[in-house]
């Protein structure tokens, strides 16, 4: 339990770090795009080696595939629900639009962060230890989300204190997702764990294609592709040695 709390807090802490960094200076879009691209590559590796492969290994392709489909549809529908309720666009960039952008960004961070944090906790409970690739992918991918979002919220007139409180709350709830995953692992079968791995993989893949990769390409230009490959290679190397 203690390990799940500690590793979950570490993975989610980059949400707060990104918000703090946004106050230091206005970060060029190209730099944010490079971080997004690196995080996207790391997440692709984590989806491949830490989620889909792990689900297939513990139960087979059927339950993993079922979870994959449910996770993809769930993310798609919930992202659309946020955009309708908050009168914003879809995806990370779209959530900065509209009068309810602060709330939309927070809800979007929950939507993006909870599946991966759940799987982190399940891996710890299962005795496999911490998936370093997944941990790095979560940490890096969180940074540009909170950094860019906090900058937009500050420019919209929200105080630094209010922004920090919001992202600390988001980080705390995401970290608790690791604890929930840890507790869930003791109560479910291997088939259910495989389905959860697949669910997280499906949700993350839709998020990557809908917002993270397009935003990285828009902000960083053609170099985003090279940095994405670098992120994939680093995370894959960490996965093979952990």
mmCIF file of C-alpha atoms in Angstrom:
data_model
loop_
_atom_site.group_PDB
_atom_site.id
_atom_site.type_symbol
_atom_site.label_atom_id
_atom_site.label_comp_id
_atom_site.label_asym_id
_atom_site.label_seq_id
_atom_site.Cartn_x
_atom_site.Cartn_y
_atom_site.Cartn_z
ATOM 1 C CA UNK A 1 0.000 0.000 0.000
ATOM 2 C CA UNK A 2 2.785 2.405 0.930
ATOM 3 C CA UNK A 3 4.545 1.736 -2.365
ATOM 4 C CA UNK A 4 1.396 2.442 -4.367
ATOM 5 C CA UNK A 5 0.916 5.763 -2.574
ATOM 6 C CA UNK A 6 4.528 6.781 -3.099
ATOM 7 C CA UNK A 7 4.830 5.804 -6.761
ATOM 8 C CA UNK A 8 1.369 7.178 -7.553
ATOM 9 C CA UNK A 9 2.279 10.511 -5.968
ATOM 10 C CA UNK A 10 5.552 10.618 -7.917
ATOM 11 C CA UNK A 11 3.827 9.951 -11.237
ATOM 12 C CA UNK A 12 1.135 12.576 -10.590
ATOM 13 C CA UNK A 13 3.519 15.186 -9.143
ATOM 14 C CA UNK A 14 4.462 16.367 -12.630
ATOM 15 C CA UNK A 15 0.986 17.918 -12.898
ATOM 16 C CA UNK A 16 1.931 20.312 -10.083
ATOM 17 C CA UNK A 17 5.497 20.736 -11.372
ATOM 18 C CA UNK A 18 4.169 21.732 -14.789
ATOM 19 C CA UNK A 19 1.857 24.323 -13.219
ATOM 20 C CA UNK A 20 4.750 25.796 -11.204
ATOM 21 C CA UNK A 21 7.000 25.906 -14.277
ATOM 22 C CA UNK A 22 4.319 27.837 -16.151
ATOM 23 C CA UNK A 23 4.741 30.712 -13.675
ATOM 24 C CA UNK A 24 8.499 30.986 -14.285
ATOM 25 C CA UNK A 25 8.183 32.246 -17.855
ATOM 26 C CA UNK A 26 6.160 31.891 -21.010
ATOM 27 C CA UNK A 27 7.355 28.655 -22.578
ATOM 28 C CA UNK A 28 7.631 28.697 -26.389
ATOM 29 C CA UNK A 29 5.127 26.463 -28.128
ATOM 30 C CA UNK A 30 7.938 24.571 -29.852
ATOM 31 C CA UNK A 31 9.470 23.537 -26.519
ATOM 32 C CA UNK A 32 6.099 22.412 -25.164
ATOM 33 C CA UNK A 33 5.549 20.531 -28.419
ATOM 34 C CA UNK A 34 8.815 18.659 -28.021
ATOM 35 C CA UNK A 35 7.845 17.569 -24.501
ATOM 36 C CA UNK A 36 4.448 16.483 -25.829
ATOM 37 C CA UNK A 37 6.121 14.514 -28.606
ATOM 38 C CA UNK A 38 8.549 12.785 -26.222
ATOM 39 C CA UNK A 39 5.658 11.950 -23.879
ATOM 40 C CA UNK A 40 3.610 10.613 -26.787
ATOM 41 C CA UNK A 41 6.424 8.286 -27.803
ATOM 42 C CA UNK A 42 6.845 7.099 -24.211
ATOM 43 C CA UNK A 43 3.100 6.438 -23.948
ATOM 44 C CA UNK A 44 3.076 4.461 -27.198
ATOM 45 C CA UNK A 45 5.824 2.280 -25.753
ATOM 46 C CA UNK A 46 3.962 1.898 -22.455
ATOM 47 C CA UNK A 47 0.747 0.946 -24.254
ATOM 48 C CA UNK A 48 2.644 -1.652 -26.267
ATOM 49 C CA UNK A 49 4.920 -3.228 -23.670
ATOM 50 C CA UNK A 50 3.395 -2.395 -20.290
ATOM 51 C CA UNK A 51 -0.346 -2.628 -21.022
ATOM 52 C CA UNK A 52 -1.316 -4.649 -24.106
ATOM 53 C CA UNK A 53 1.558 -7.123 -23.844
ATOM 54 C CA UNK A 54 1.047 -7.556 -20.099
ATOM 55 C CA UNK A 55 -2.700 -8.141 -20.517
ATOM 56 C CA UNK A 56 -2.118 -10.769 -23.184
ATOM 57 C CA UNK A 57 0.544 -12.452 -21.052
ATOM 58 C CA UNK A 58 -1.663 -12.850 -17.975
ATOM 59 C CA UNK A 59 -4.944 -13.805 -19.641
ATOM 60 C CA UNK A 60 -4.792 -13.822 -23.426
ATOM 61 C CA UNK A 61 -5.968 -11.612 -26.250
ATOM 62 C CA UNK A 62 -9.733 -11.971 -25.738
ATOM 63 C CA UNK A 63 -10.108 -10.088 -22.443
ATOM 64 C CA UNK A 64 -7.371 -7.638 -23.346
ATOM 65 C CA UNK A 65 -9.074 -6.898 -26.647
ATOM 66 C CA UNK A 66 -12.449 -6.475 -24.937
ATOM 67 C CA UNK A 67 -10.938 -3.985 -22.501
ATOM 68 C CA UNK A 68 -9.220 -2.195 -25.373
ATOM 69 C CA UNK A 69 -12.517 -1.648 -27.177
ATOM 70 C CA UNK A 70 -14.386 -0.543 -24.038
ATOM 71 C CA UNK A 71 -11.594 1.855 -23.031
ATOM 72 C CA UNK A 72 -11.459 3.457 -26.471
ATOM 73 C CA UNK A 73 -15.236 3.984 -26.636
ATOM 74 C CA UNK A 74 -15.385 5.204 -23.017
ATOM 75 C CA UNK A 75 -12.674 7.818 -23.581
ATOM 76 C CA UNK A 76 -14.285 8.973 -26.831
ATOM 77 C CA UNK A 77 -17.706 9.391 -25.217
ATOM 78 C CA UNK A 78 -16.447 11.042 -22.012
ATOM 79 C CA UNK A 79 -14.258 13.492 -23.932
ATOM 80 C CA UNK A 80 -17.296 14.421 -26.000
ATOM 81 C CA UNK A 81 -19.387 14.810 -22.837
ATOM 82 C CA UNK A 82 -16.843 17.222 -21.352
ATOM 83 C CA UNK A 83 -16.774 19.291 -24.535
ATOM 84 C CA UNK A 84 -20.581 19.551 -24.619
ATOM 85 C CA UNK A 85 -21.084 20.294 -20.922
ATOM 86 C CA UNK A 86 -18.250 22.837 -20.741
ATOM 87 C CA UNK A 87 -18.876 24.366 -24.182
ATOM 88 C CA UNK A 88 -15.289 23.669 -25.250
ATOM 89 C CA UNK A 89 -13.580 21.821 -28.063
ATOM 90 C CA UNK A 90 -12.424 18.214 -27.847
ATOM 91 C CA UNK A 91 -8.986 17.157 -26.695
ATOM 92 C CA UNK A 92 -6.378 19.061 -24.708
ATOM 93 C CA UNK A 93 -6.225 22.127 -26.948
ATOM 94 C CA UNK A 94 -9.997 22.268 -27.263
ATOM 95 C CA UNK A 95 -10.428 22.331 -23.481
ATOM 96 C CA UNK A 96 -8.715 25.723 -23.297
ATOM 97 C CA UNK A 97 -11.668 27.209 -25.187
ATOM 98 C CA UNK A 98 -14.865 28.542 -23.670
ATOM 99 C CA UNK A 99 -15.762 30.125 -20.342
ATOM 100 C CA UNK A 100 -15.450 26.859 -18.415
ATOM 101 C CA UNK A 101 -11.937 26.053 -19.610
ATOM 102 C CA UNK A 102 -10.484 25.655 -16.100
ATOM 103 C CA UNK A 103 -13.014 23.021 -15.128
ATOM 104 C CA UNK A 104 -12.764 21.352 -18.531
ATOM 105 C CA UNK A 105 -8.976 21.134 -18.240
ATOM 106 C CA UNK A 106 -9.231 19.577 -14.782
ATOM 107 C CA UNK A 107 -11.806 17.030 -15.932
ATOM 108 C CA UNK A 108 -9.659 16.269 -18.955
ATOM 109 C CA UNK A 109 -6.639 15.659 -16.733
ATOM 110 C CA UNK A 110 -8.683 13.153 -14.718
ATOM 111 C CA UNK A 111 -9.806 11.472 -17.925
ATOM 112 C CA UNK A 112 -6.237 11.232 -19.238
ATOM 113 C CA UNK A 113 -4.583 10.289 -15.945
ATOM 114 C CA UNK A 114 -6.836 7.843 -14.127
ATOM 115 C CA UNK A 115 -6.467 4.807 -16.486
ATOM 116 C CA UNK A 116 -2.656 4.871 -16.429
ATOM 117 C CA UNK A 117 -2.504 5.434 -12.656
ATOM 118 C CA UNK A 118 -4.875 2.492 -12.093
ATOM 119 C CA UNK A 119 -2.601 0.200 -14.075
ATOM 120 C CA UNK A 120 0.441 1.456 -12.173
ATOM 121 C CA UNK A 121 -1.204 0.360 -8.913
ATOM 122 C CA UNK A 122 -2.247 -3.004 -10.342
ATOM 123 C CA UNK A 123 1.321 -3.694 -11.437
ATOM 124 C CA UNK A 124 2.647 -2.952 -7.945
ATOM 125 C CA UNK A 125 0.037 -5.194 -6.316
ATOM 126 C CA UNK A 126 0.722 -8.002 -8.766
ATOM 127 C CA UNK A 127 4.322 -8.234 -7.604
ATOM 128 C CA UNK A 128 5.724 -7.121 -10.943
ATOM 129 C CA UNK A 129 7.158 -4.000 -9.366
ATOM 130 C CA UNK A 130 6.971 -0.547 -10.877
ATOM 131 C CA UNK A 131 6.809 -0.416 -14.656
ATOM 132 C CA UNK A 132 9.555 2.160 -15.219
ATOM 133 C CA UNK A 133 8.444 2.754 -18.800
ATOM 134 C CA UNK A 134 4.882 3.475 -17.684
ATOM 135 C CA UNK A 135 6.080 5.670 -14.810
ATOM 136 C CA UNK A 136 8.252 7.776 -17.125
ATOM 137 C CA UNK A 137 5.458 7.994 -19.707
ATOM 138 C CA UNK A 138 2.943 9.225 -17.119
ATOM 139 C CA UNK A 139 5.369 11.737 -15.611
ATOM 140 C CA UNK A 140 6.514 13.232 -18.920
ATOM 141 C CA UNK A 141 3.078 13.321 -20.558
ATOM 142 C CA UNK A 142 1.599 15.153 -17.556
ATOM 143 C CA UNK A 143 4.102 18.022 -17.752
ATOM 144 C CA UNK A 144 2.894 19.732 -20.957
ATOM 145 C CA UNK A 145 -0.754 19.224 -20.004
ATOM 146 C CA UNK A 146 -0.483 21.183 -16.767
ATOM 147 C CA UNK A 147 2.181 23.589 -18.068
ATOM 148 C CA UNK A 148 0.167 24.698 -21.075
ATOM 149 C CA UNK A 149 -3.143 24.587 -19.234
ATOM 150 C CA UNK A 150 -1.900 26.605 -16.255
ATOM 151 C CA UNK A 151 -0.501 29.244 -18.620
ATOM 152 C CA UNK A 152 -3.844 29.535 -20.412
ATOM 153 C CA UNK A 153 -5.743 29.732 -17.116
ATOM 154 C CA UNK A 154 -3.413 32.445 -15.791
ATOM 155 C CA UNK A 155 -3.841 34.499 -18.965
ATOM 156 C CA UNK A 156 -7.614 34.130 -18.556
ATOM 157 C CA UNK A 157 -7.377 35.894 -15.188
ATOM 158 C CA UNK A 158 -7.197 33.097 -12.609
ATOM 159 C CA UNK A 159 -4.788 33.665 -9.728
ATOM 160 C CA UNK A 160 -1.678 31.566 -9.254
ATOM 161 C CA UNK A 161 -2.998 30.326 -5.919
ATOM 162 C CA UNK A 162 -6.257 29.140 -7.484
ATOM 163 C CA UNK A 163 -4.389 27.420 -10.324
ATOM 164 C CA UNK A 164 -2.023 25.636 -7.933
ATOM 165 C CA UNK A 165 -4.915 24.493 -5.736
ATOM 166 C CA UNK A 166 -6.698 23.090 -8.778
ATOM 167 C CA UNK A 167 -3.688 21.143 -10.044
ATOM 168 C CA UNK A 168 -2.799 19.892 -6.572
ATOM 169 C CA UNK A 169 -6.345 18.535 -6.316
ATOM 170 C CA UNK A 170 -6.075 16.920 -9.753
ATOM 171 C CA UNK A 171 -2.700 15.376 -8.854
ATOM 172 C CA UNK A 172 -4.034 14.050 -5.540
ATOM 173 C CA UNK A 173 -7.032 12.364 -7.128
ATOM 174 C CA UNK A 174 -4.890 10.889 -9.922
ATOM 175 C CA UNK A 175 -2.434 9.558 -7.305
ATOM 176 C CA UNK A 176 -5.337 7.962 -5.448
ATOM 177 C CA UNK A 177 -6.087 6.129 -8.688
ATOM 178 C CA UNK A 178 -2.883 4.153 -8.100
ATOM 179 C CA UNK A 179 -4.129 3.143 -4.649
ATOM 180 C CA UNK A 180 -7.479 2.097 -6.143
ATOM 181 C CA UNK A 181 -5.634 0.009 -8.716
ATOM 182 C CA UNK A 182 -3.558 -1.606 -5.978
ATOM 183 C CA UNK A 183 -6.666 -2.523 -3.963
ATOM 184 C CA UNK A 184 -8.541 -3.678 -7.061
ATOM 185 C CA UNK A 185 -5.774 -6.089 -8.041
ATOM 186 C CA UNK A 186 -6.362 -8.137 -4.893
ATOM 187 C CA UNK A 187 -10.086 -8.429 -5.594
ATOM 188 C CA UNK A 188 -10.223 -9.315 -9.300
ATOM 189 C CA UNK A 189 -9.171 -12.269 -11.430
ATOM 190 C CA UNK A 190 -6.394 -12.381 -13.994
ATOM 191 C CA UNK A 191 -9.021 -11.986 -16.728
ATOM 192 C CA UNK A 192 -10.297 -8.777 -15.135
ATOM 193 C CA UNK A 193 -6.761 -7.445 -14.753
ATOM 194 C CA UNK A 194 -6.129 -8.098 -18.431
ATOM 195 C CA UNK A 195 -9.340 -6.254 -19.286
ATOM 196 C CA UNK A 196 -8.214 -3.286 -17.155
ATOM 197 C CA UNK A 197 -4.846 -3.252 -18.931
ATOM 198 C CA UNK A 198 -6.691 -3.243 -22.231
ATOM 199 C CA UNK A 199 -9.089 -0.538 -21.045
ATOM 200 C CA UNK A 200 -6.198 1.776 -20.169
ATOM 201 C CA UNK A 201 -4.467 1.016 -23.465
ATOM 202 C CA UNK A 202 -7.593 1.787 -25.491
ATOM 203 C CA UNK A 203 -8.266 5.049 -23.660
ATOM 204 C CA UNK A 204 -4.658 6.196 -24.030
ATOM 205 C CA UNK A 205 -4.517 5.355 -27.736
ATOM 206 C CA UNK A 206 -7.603 7.461 -28.467
ATOM 207 C CA UNK A 207 -6.159 10.323 -26.398
ATOM 208 C CA UNK A 208 -2.848 10.095 -28.271
ATOM 209 C CA UNK A 209 -4.480 10.278 -31.699
ATOM 210 C CA UNK A 210 -7.185 12.816 -30.804
ATOM 211 C CA UNK A 211 -5.055 15.385 -29.019
ATOM 212 C CA UNK A 212 -1.507 14.624 -27.884
ATOM 213 C CA UNK A 213 0.099 13.799 -31.239
ATOM 214 C CA UNK A 214 -1.763 16.524 -33.212
ATOM 215 C CA UNK A 215 -0.810 19.113 -30.574
ATOM 216 C CA UNK A 216 2.832 18.008 -30.635
ATOM 217 C CA UNK A 217 2.941 18.233 -34.441
ATOM 218 C CA UNK A 218 1.251 21.643 -34.419
ATOM 219 C CA UNK A 219 3.561 23.106 -31.773
ATOM 220 C CA UNK A 220 6.898 21.497 -32.651
ATOM 221 C CA UNK A 221 6.599 21.082 -36.411
ATOM 222 C CA UNK A 222 8.295 18.260 -38.325
ATOM 223 C CA UNK A 223 10.779 17.677 -35.511
ATOM 224 C CA UNK A 224 7.961 16.215 -33.423
ATOM 225 C CA UNK A 225 8.240 12.911 -35.269
ATOM 226 C CA UNK A 226 11.914 12.489 -34.407
ATOM 227 C CA UNK A 227 11.349 13.367 -30.745
ATOM 228 C CA UNK A 228 8.419 10.919 -30.593
ATOM 229 C CA UNK A 229 10.730 8.143 -31.766
ATOM 230 C CA UNK A 230 13.262 9.191 -29.111
ATOM 231 C CA UNK A 231 10.575 8.998 -26.420
ATOM 232 C CA UNK A 232 9.524 5.568 -27.641
ATOM 233 C CA UNK A 233 13.126 4.317 -27.691
ATOM 234 C CA UNK A 234 13.912 5.574 -24.182
ATOM 235 C CA UNK A 235 10.719 4.109 -22.707
ATOM 236 C CA UNK A 236 11.170 0.817 -24.551
ATOM 237 C CA UNK A 237 14.729 0.559 -23.254
ATOM 238 C CA UNK A 238 13.550 1.218 -19.699
ATOM 239 C CA UNK A 239 10.810 -1.389 -20.122
ATOM 240 C CA UNK A 240 13.289 -4.048 -21.235
ATOM 241 C CA UNK A 241 15.626 -3.430 -18.293
ATOM 242 C CA UNK A 242 13.013 -3.080 -15.526
#
